[in-house]
Structures are given as C-alpha cells and as structure tokens.
Coordinates of C-alpha atoms and ligand atoms in Angstrom, one line a residue:
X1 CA -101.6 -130.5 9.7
X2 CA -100.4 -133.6 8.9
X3 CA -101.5 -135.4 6.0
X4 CA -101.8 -139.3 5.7
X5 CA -101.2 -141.7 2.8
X6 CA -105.1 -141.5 1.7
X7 CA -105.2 -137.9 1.7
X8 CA -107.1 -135.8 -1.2
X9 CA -105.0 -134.2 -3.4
X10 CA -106.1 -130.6 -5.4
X11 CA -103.8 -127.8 -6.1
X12 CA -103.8 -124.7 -8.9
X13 CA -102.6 -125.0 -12.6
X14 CA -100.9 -121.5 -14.0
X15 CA -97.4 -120.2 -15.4
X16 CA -96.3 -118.7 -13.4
X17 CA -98.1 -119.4 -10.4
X18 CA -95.9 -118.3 -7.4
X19 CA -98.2 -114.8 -6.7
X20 CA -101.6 -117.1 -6.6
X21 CA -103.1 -117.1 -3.2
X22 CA -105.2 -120.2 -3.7
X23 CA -102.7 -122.4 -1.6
X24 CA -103.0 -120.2 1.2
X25 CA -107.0 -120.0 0.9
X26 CA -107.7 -123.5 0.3
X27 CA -105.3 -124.5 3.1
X28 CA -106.9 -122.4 5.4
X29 CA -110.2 -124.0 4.9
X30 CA -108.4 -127.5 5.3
X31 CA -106.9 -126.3 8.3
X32 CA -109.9 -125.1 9.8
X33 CA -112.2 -128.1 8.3
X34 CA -109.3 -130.8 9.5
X35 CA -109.5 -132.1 6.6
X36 CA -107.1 -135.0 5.2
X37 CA -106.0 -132.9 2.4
X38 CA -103.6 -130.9 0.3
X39 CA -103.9 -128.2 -2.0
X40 CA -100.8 -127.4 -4.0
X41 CA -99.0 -125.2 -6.5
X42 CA -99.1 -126.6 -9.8
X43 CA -96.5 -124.6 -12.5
X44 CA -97.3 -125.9 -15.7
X45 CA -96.0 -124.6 -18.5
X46 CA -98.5 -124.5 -21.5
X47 CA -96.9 -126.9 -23.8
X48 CA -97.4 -129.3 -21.2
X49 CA -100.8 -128.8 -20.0
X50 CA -102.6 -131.6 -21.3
X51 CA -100.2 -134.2 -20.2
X52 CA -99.4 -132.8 -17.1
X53 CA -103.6 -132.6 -16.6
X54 CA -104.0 -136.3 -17.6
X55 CA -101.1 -137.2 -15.6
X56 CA -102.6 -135.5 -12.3
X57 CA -106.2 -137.5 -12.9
X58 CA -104.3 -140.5 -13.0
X59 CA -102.0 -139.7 -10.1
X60 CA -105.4 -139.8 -8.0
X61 CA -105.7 -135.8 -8.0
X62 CA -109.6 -135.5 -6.7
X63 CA -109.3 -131.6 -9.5
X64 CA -107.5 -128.6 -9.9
X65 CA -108.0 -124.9 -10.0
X66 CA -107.2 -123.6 -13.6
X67 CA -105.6 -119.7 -14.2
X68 CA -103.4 -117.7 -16.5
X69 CA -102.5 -118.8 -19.0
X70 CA -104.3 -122.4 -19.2
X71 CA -108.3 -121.4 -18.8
X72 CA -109.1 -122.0 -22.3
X73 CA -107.0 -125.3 -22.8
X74 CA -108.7 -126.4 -20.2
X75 CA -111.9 -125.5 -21.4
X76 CA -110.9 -127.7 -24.9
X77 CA -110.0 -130.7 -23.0
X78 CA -112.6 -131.5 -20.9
X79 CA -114.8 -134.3 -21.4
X80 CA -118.1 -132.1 -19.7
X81 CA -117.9 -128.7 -19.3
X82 CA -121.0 -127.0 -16.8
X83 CA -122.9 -124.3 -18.6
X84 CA -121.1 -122.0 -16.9
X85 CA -118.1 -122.9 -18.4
X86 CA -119.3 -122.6 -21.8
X87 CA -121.0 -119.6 -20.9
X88 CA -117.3 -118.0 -19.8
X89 CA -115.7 -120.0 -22.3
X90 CA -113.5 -121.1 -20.0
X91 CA -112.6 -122.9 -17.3
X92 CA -111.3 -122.3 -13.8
X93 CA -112.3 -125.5 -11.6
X94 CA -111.6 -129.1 -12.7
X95 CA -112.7 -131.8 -11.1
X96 CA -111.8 -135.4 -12.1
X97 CA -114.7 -137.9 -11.6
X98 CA -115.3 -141.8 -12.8
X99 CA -112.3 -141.4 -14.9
X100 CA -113.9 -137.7 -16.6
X101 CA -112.6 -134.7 -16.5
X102 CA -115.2 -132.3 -15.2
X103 CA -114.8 -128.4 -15.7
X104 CA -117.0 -125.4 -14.6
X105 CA -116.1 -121.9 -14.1
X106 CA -116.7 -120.4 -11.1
X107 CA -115.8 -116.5 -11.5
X108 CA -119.8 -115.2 -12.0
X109 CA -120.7 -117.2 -8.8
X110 CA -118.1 -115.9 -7.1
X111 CA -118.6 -112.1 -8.4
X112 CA -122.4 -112.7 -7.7
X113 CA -121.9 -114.6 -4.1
X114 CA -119.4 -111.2 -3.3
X115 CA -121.9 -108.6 -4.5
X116 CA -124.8 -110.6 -2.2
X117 CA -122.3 -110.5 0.8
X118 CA -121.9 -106.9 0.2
X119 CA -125.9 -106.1 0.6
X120 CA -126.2 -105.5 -3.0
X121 CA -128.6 -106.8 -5.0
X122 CA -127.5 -107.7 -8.3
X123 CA -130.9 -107.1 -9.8
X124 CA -131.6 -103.8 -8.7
X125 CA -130.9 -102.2 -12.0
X126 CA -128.5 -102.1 -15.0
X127 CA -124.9 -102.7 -14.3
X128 CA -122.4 -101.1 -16.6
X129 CA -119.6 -103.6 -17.0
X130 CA -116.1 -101.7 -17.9
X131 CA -113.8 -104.1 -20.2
X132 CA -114.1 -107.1 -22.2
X133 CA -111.5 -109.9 -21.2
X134 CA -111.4 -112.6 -19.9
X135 CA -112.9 -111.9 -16.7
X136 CA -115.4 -109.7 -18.6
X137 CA -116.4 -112.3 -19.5
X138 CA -117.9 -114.6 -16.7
X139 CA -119.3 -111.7 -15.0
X140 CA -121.5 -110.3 -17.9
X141 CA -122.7 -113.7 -18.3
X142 CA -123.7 -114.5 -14.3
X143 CA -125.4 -110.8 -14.7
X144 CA -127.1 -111.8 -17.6
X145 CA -128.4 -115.4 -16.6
X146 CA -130.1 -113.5 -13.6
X147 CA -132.0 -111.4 -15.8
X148 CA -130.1 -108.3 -15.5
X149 CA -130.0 -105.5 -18.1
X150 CA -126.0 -105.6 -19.1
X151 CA -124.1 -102.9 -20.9
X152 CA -119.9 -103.4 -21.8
X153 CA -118.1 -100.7 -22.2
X154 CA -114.3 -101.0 -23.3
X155 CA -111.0 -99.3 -24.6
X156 CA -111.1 -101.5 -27.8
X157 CA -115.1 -101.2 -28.7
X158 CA -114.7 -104.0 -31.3
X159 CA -114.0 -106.8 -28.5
X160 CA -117.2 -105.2 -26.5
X161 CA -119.5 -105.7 -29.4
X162 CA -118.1 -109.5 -29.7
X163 CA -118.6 -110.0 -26.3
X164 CA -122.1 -108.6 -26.6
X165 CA -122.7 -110.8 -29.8
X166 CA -121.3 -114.1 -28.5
X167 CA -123.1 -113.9 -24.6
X168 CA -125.5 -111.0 -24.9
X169 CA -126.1 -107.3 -23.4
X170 CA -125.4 -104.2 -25.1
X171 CA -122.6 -101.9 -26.0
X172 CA -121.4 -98.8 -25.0
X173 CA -118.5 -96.3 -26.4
X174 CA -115.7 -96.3 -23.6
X175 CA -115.9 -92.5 -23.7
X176 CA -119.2 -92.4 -22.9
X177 CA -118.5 -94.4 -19.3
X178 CA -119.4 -91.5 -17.1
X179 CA -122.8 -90.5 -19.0
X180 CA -123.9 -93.9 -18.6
X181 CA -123.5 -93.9 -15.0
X182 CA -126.8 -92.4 -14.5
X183 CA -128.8 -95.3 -16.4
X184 CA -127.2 -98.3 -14.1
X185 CA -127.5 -99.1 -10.9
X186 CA -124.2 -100.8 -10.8
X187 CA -120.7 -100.3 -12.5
X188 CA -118.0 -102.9 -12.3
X189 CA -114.1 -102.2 -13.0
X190 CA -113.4 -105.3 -14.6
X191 CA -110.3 -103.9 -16.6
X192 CA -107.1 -104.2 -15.4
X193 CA -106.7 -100.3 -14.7
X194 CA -105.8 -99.8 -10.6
X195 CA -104.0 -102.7 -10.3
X196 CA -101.3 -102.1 -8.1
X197 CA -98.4 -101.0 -11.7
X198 CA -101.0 -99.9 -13.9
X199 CA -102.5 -96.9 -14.9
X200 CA -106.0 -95.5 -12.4
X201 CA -109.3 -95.7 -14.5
X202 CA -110.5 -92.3 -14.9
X203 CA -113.7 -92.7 -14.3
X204 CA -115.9 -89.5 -13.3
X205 CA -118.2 -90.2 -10.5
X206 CA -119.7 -86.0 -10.2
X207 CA -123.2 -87.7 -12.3
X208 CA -123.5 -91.2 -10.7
X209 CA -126.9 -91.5 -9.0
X210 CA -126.8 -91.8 -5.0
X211 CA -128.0 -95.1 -5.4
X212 CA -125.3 -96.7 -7.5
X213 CA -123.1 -99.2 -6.3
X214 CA -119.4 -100.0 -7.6
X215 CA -117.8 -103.0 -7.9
X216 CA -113.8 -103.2 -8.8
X217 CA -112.4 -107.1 -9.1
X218 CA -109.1 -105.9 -9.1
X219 CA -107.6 -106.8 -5.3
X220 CA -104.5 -105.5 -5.5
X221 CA -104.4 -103.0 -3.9
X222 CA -107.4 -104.0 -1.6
X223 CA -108.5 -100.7 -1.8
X224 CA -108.7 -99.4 -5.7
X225 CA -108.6 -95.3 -6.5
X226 CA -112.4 -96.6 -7.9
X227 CA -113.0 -97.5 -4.9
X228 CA -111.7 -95.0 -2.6
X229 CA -113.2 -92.0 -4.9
X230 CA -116.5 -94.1 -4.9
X231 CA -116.3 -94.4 -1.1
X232 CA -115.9 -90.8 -1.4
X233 CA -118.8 -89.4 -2.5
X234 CA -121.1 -92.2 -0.2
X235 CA -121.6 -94.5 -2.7
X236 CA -122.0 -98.3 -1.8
X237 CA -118.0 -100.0 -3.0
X238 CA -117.7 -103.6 -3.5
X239 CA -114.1 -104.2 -3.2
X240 CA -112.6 -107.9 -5.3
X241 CA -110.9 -109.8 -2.4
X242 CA -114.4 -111.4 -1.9
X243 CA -114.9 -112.7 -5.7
X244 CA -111.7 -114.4 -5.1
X245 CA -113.0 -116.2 -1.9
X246 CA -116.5 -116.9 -3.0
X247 CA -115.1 -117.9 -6.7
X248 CA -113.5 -120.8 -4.8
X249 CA -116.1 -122.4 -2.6
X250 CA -117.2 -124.8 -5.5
X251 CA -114.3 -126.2 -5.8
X252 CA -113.4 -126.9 -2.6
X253 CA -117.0 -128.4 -1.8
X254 CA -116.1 -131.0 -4.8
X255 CA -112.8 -132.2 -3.9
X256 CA -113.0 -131.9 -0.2
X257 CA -116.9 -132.5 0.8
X258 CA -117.0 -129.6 3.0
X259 CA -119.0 -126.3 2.1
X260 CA -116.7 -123.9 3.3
X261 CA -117.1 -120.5 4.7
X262 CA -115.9 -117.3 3.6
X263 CA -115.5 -115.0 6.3
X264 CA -113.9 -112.0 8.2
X265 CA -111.1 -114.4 9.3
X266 CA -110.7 -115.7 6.0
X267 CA -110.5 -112.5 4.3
X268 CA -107.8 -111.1 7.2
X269 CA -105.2 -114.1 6.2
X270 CA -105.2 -113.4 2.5
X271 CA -105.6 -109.8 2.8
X272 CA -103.1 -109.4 5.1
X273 CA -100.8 -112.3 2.7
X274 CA -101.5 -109.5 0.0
X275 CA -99.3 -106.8 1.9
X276 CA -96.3 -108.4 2.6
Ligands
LIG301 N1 -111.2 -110.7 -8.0 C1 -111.1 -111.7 -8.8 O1 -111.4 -112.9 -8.4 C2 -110.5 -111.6 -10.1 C3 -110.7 -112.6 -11.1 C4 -110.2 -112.5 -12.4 C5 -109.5 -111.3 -12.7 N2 -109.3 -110.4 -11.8 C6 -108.6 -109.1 -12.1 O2 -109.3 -108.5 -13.2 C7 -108.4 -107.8 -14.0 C8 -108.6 -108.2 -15.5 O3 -108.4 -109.5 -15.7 P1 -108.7 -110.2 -17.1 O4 -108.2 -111.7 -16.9 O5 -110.0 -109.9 -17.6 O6 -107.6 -109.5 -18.1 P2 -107.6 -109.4 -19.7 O7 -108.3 -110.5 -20.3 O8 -106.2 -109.1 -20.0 O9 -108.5 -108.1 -20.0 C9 -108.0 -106.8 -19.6 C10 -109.0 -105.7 -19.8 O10 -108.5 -104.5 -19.3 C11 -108.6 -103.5 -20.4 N3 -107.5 -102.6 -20.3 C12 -106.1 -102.9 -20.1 N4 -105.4 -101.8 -20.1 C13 -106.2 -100.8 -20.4 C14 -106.0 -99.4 -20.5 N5 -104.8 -98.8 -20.4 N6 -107.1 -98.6 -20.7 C15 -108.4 -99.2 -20.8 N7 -108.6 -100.5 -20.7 C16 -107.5 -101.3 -20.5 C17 -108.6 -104.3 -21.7 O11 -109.1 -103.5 -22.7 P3 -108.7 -103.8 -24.3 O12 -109.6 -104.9 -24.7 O13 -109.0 -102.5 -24.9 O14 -107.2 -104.2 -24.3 C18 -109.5 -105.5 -21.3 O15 -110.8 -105.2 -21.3 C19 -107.0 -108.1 -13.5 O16 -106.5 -107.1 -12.7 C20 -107.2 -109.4 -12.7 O17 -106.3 -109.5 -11.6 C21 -109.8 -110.5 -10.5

C-alpha cells in the first residue's frame, strides 16, 4: 500500500539479514490492518549498532526487531529493559518511547502463545528442554515463570548447568535424553539439530509416554525429522513456524496500535515464502 509522509516506521536489526521473514510478516499485518506503516530490513553490521540504533530513534523510527548477531547489544543499551528481557538476557523487540529506548524479549511469549494455539497446555507436566543457547534461553525462562518443572539437557553439559544456575530448573546428561522422556510431559528441540544443513537429533521416541507432546522451534524445514517421527508414533507435535508468528505480535501492537492476528492465512504466506 502506499505509505504517506506521517507513516510509522519499524523494521528488523541483524547481519545478515536478507533470510529474515519479519518484513514479509509484519507487512502482511499492515496490509491487512491498512495501516500507515512500513516495516523494513535493517543490515547492521555490529560495529555499528549502537549508532545506527540511536540514529534510527532519532530518525522518528516508532522500534525495531533485534536478531543475530545484535540481541545482547541491544540488551546493554537500553535505557529499560522488561523483565523478560532480563530474564532472556536479551533482547529482541525495541521500542523507542519519550526519547527511551525500551527493550523486551518476546521469544517465551511467543513459544508459550504457539504451544496454547496448539491445545497444549504448558503446565501439564515437566518439559525437557534440549540445548542451551540463546533461544534456550527465553523458553526455559517463560516455562519457568509459569510454574513449570524445567529440566535442560545439552551436548556441552557445562552451559546446561549455567543456564540452570543463572535462570533456574534442573540438569540433565544429554545422553540421558531418551530416559527422561518418560518423566516430562513435554520435550522441546531447541538445538539447532534438523535445521534444514544440519545434522537430525537422534532422539529415541520407543519410551515416550502417549501423552507427551513435542515441540521443535526449528522451522526450516516446516516439518522437522522430530516432528515427523513424533507424528509417527501419535504423539501431539508442535511444529516452530508459530513461535515465530506469536513472538511478533508485541511488537507490532507497540509500534502499530493494532493487536494483530496470527492465523491460517498468515502462517500459508510465510510458510509458503519458506519454500521458494
Ligand atoms: N521458531 C523460532 O521463532 C525460533 C527462535 C529462535 C531460534 N530458533 C531456531 O532455534 C535454533 C537454535 O537457535 P539458537 O539461537 O538458540 O542457537 P545457539 O545459541 O547457537 O544454540 C545452539 C544450540 O544447539 C546445540 N547444538 C548445535 N549443534 C549440535 C550438535 N551437533 N549436537 C548437539 N547439540 C548441538 C548447541 O549445543 P552446544 O552448547 O553443545 O554447542 C546449543 O545448545 C536455530 O535453528 C534457530 O533457527 C527458532
């Protein structure tokens, strides 16, 4: 659509940032809202994050989406980070306000708002949570805030037990990941393993309970070997697409002043953007 001179400017910070689908999500929801807006593709390199960030508030940007590799920079320059921000230790969703610069993360919201859509409850039981970076990291946390027994599990066991130390939950020995199945009543991929050029994550499903739901955050592919082999045996499969969608909502409701859906439709446009 076209925009006009007093339109409200957003857009997403990475290097590189050509594969991120925010543009297309975000300018869905304008389309569909009619909205007097942009949202655009910020590459920043990290040396000049902070000017290009202070530049942008003054250039009338209304915020900013934040990814790889500038979440934590972000995080150090704010001048008021939400607790969930500090919780992730990072951030993903600026917005600039009375001359501040505003940051939150959005990820466990997202994760949370995704597993909800799906019909599962996130408090049903346990959830095993299978690596310990940076999007580990959010997701524990969100699990943990809503009272949920939380267990990581990852290759390098040291950066578990940090993880565990610095936000809370337990620990588990990566090779035990299949044992544990049986004492949670949710497992999340959260490792990069079944991304579309990476290795599968072994991960035997024979002993999971009939109850047990997986979760994989990876989207690309759509459809994860987790997934499929969890399909497989008739357990409930939360696929990541959605936590993309849902993680953005917030932001878009600050800059914008719309509360925007995710839907069917929305998911068909970047889903189907994701296979050409
Ligand atoms: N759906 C969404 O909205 C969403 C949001 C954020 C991220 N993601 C996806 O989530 C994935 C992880 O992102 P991230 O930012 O957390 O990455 P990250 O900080 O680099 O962490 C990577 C994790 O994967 C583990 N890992 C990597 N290679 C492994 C291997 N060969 N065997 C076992 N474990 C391995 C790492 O374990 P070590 O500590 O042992 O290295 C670590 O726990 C990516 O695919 C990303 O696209 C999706």
């Amino acid at each position: 659509m076209t925009i006009t001179a007093r339109a409200s400017l957003a857009g997403v910070i990475g290097w590189p940032v050509a594969h991120s689908r925010s543009p297309l999500l975000h300018g869905t929801w304008l389309k569909r809202h009619g909205i007097d807006g942009a949202y655009l593709p910020l590459p920043i390199r990290p040396e000049d994050f902070a000017v290009c960030v202070a530049a942008l508030a003054r250039m009338g940007f209304v915020g900013a989406n934040v990814t790889i590799p500038h979440k934590e920079a972000a995080f150090a320059l704010c001048d008021e980070v939400a607790p969930s921000a500090r919780r992730a230790g990072a951030v993903n969703t600026l917005v600039f306000r009375d001359g501040r610069m505003v940051g939150s993360n959005t990820d466990g919201v997202g994760f949370m708002a995704n597993l909800r859509a799906h019909g599962v409850d996130p408090a049903a039981g346990p959830a095993l949570v299978l690596g310990a970076g940076g999007a580990a990291r959010p997701i524990g946390a969100a699990l943990l805030d809503a009272g949920v027994v939380v267990h990581f599990c990852n290759r390098t066991e040291d950066r578990a037990a940090r993880l565990a130390a610095t936000i809370g939950g337990g620990v588990i020995g990566w090779e035990d990941r299949a044992a544990a199945l049986g004492d949670h009543a949710l497992v999340i991929n959260t490792t990069s393993l079944g991304m579309a050029g990476h290795q599968s994550l072994t991960l035997d499903l024979a002993r999971a309970p009939a109850g047990l739901a997986v979760a994989d955050i990876v989207y690309v592919p759509l459809e994860t070997p987790l997934l499929a082999a969890a399909r497989a045996r008739g357990l409930r499969a939360v696929e990541g697409l959605g936590m993309l969608l849902h993680q953005a909502v917030p932001g878009f409701a600050a800059w914008f002043g719309v509360t925007p859906v995710v839907d069917e439709a929305l998911y068909r446009v970047v889903a189907g953007d994701l296979l050409t």
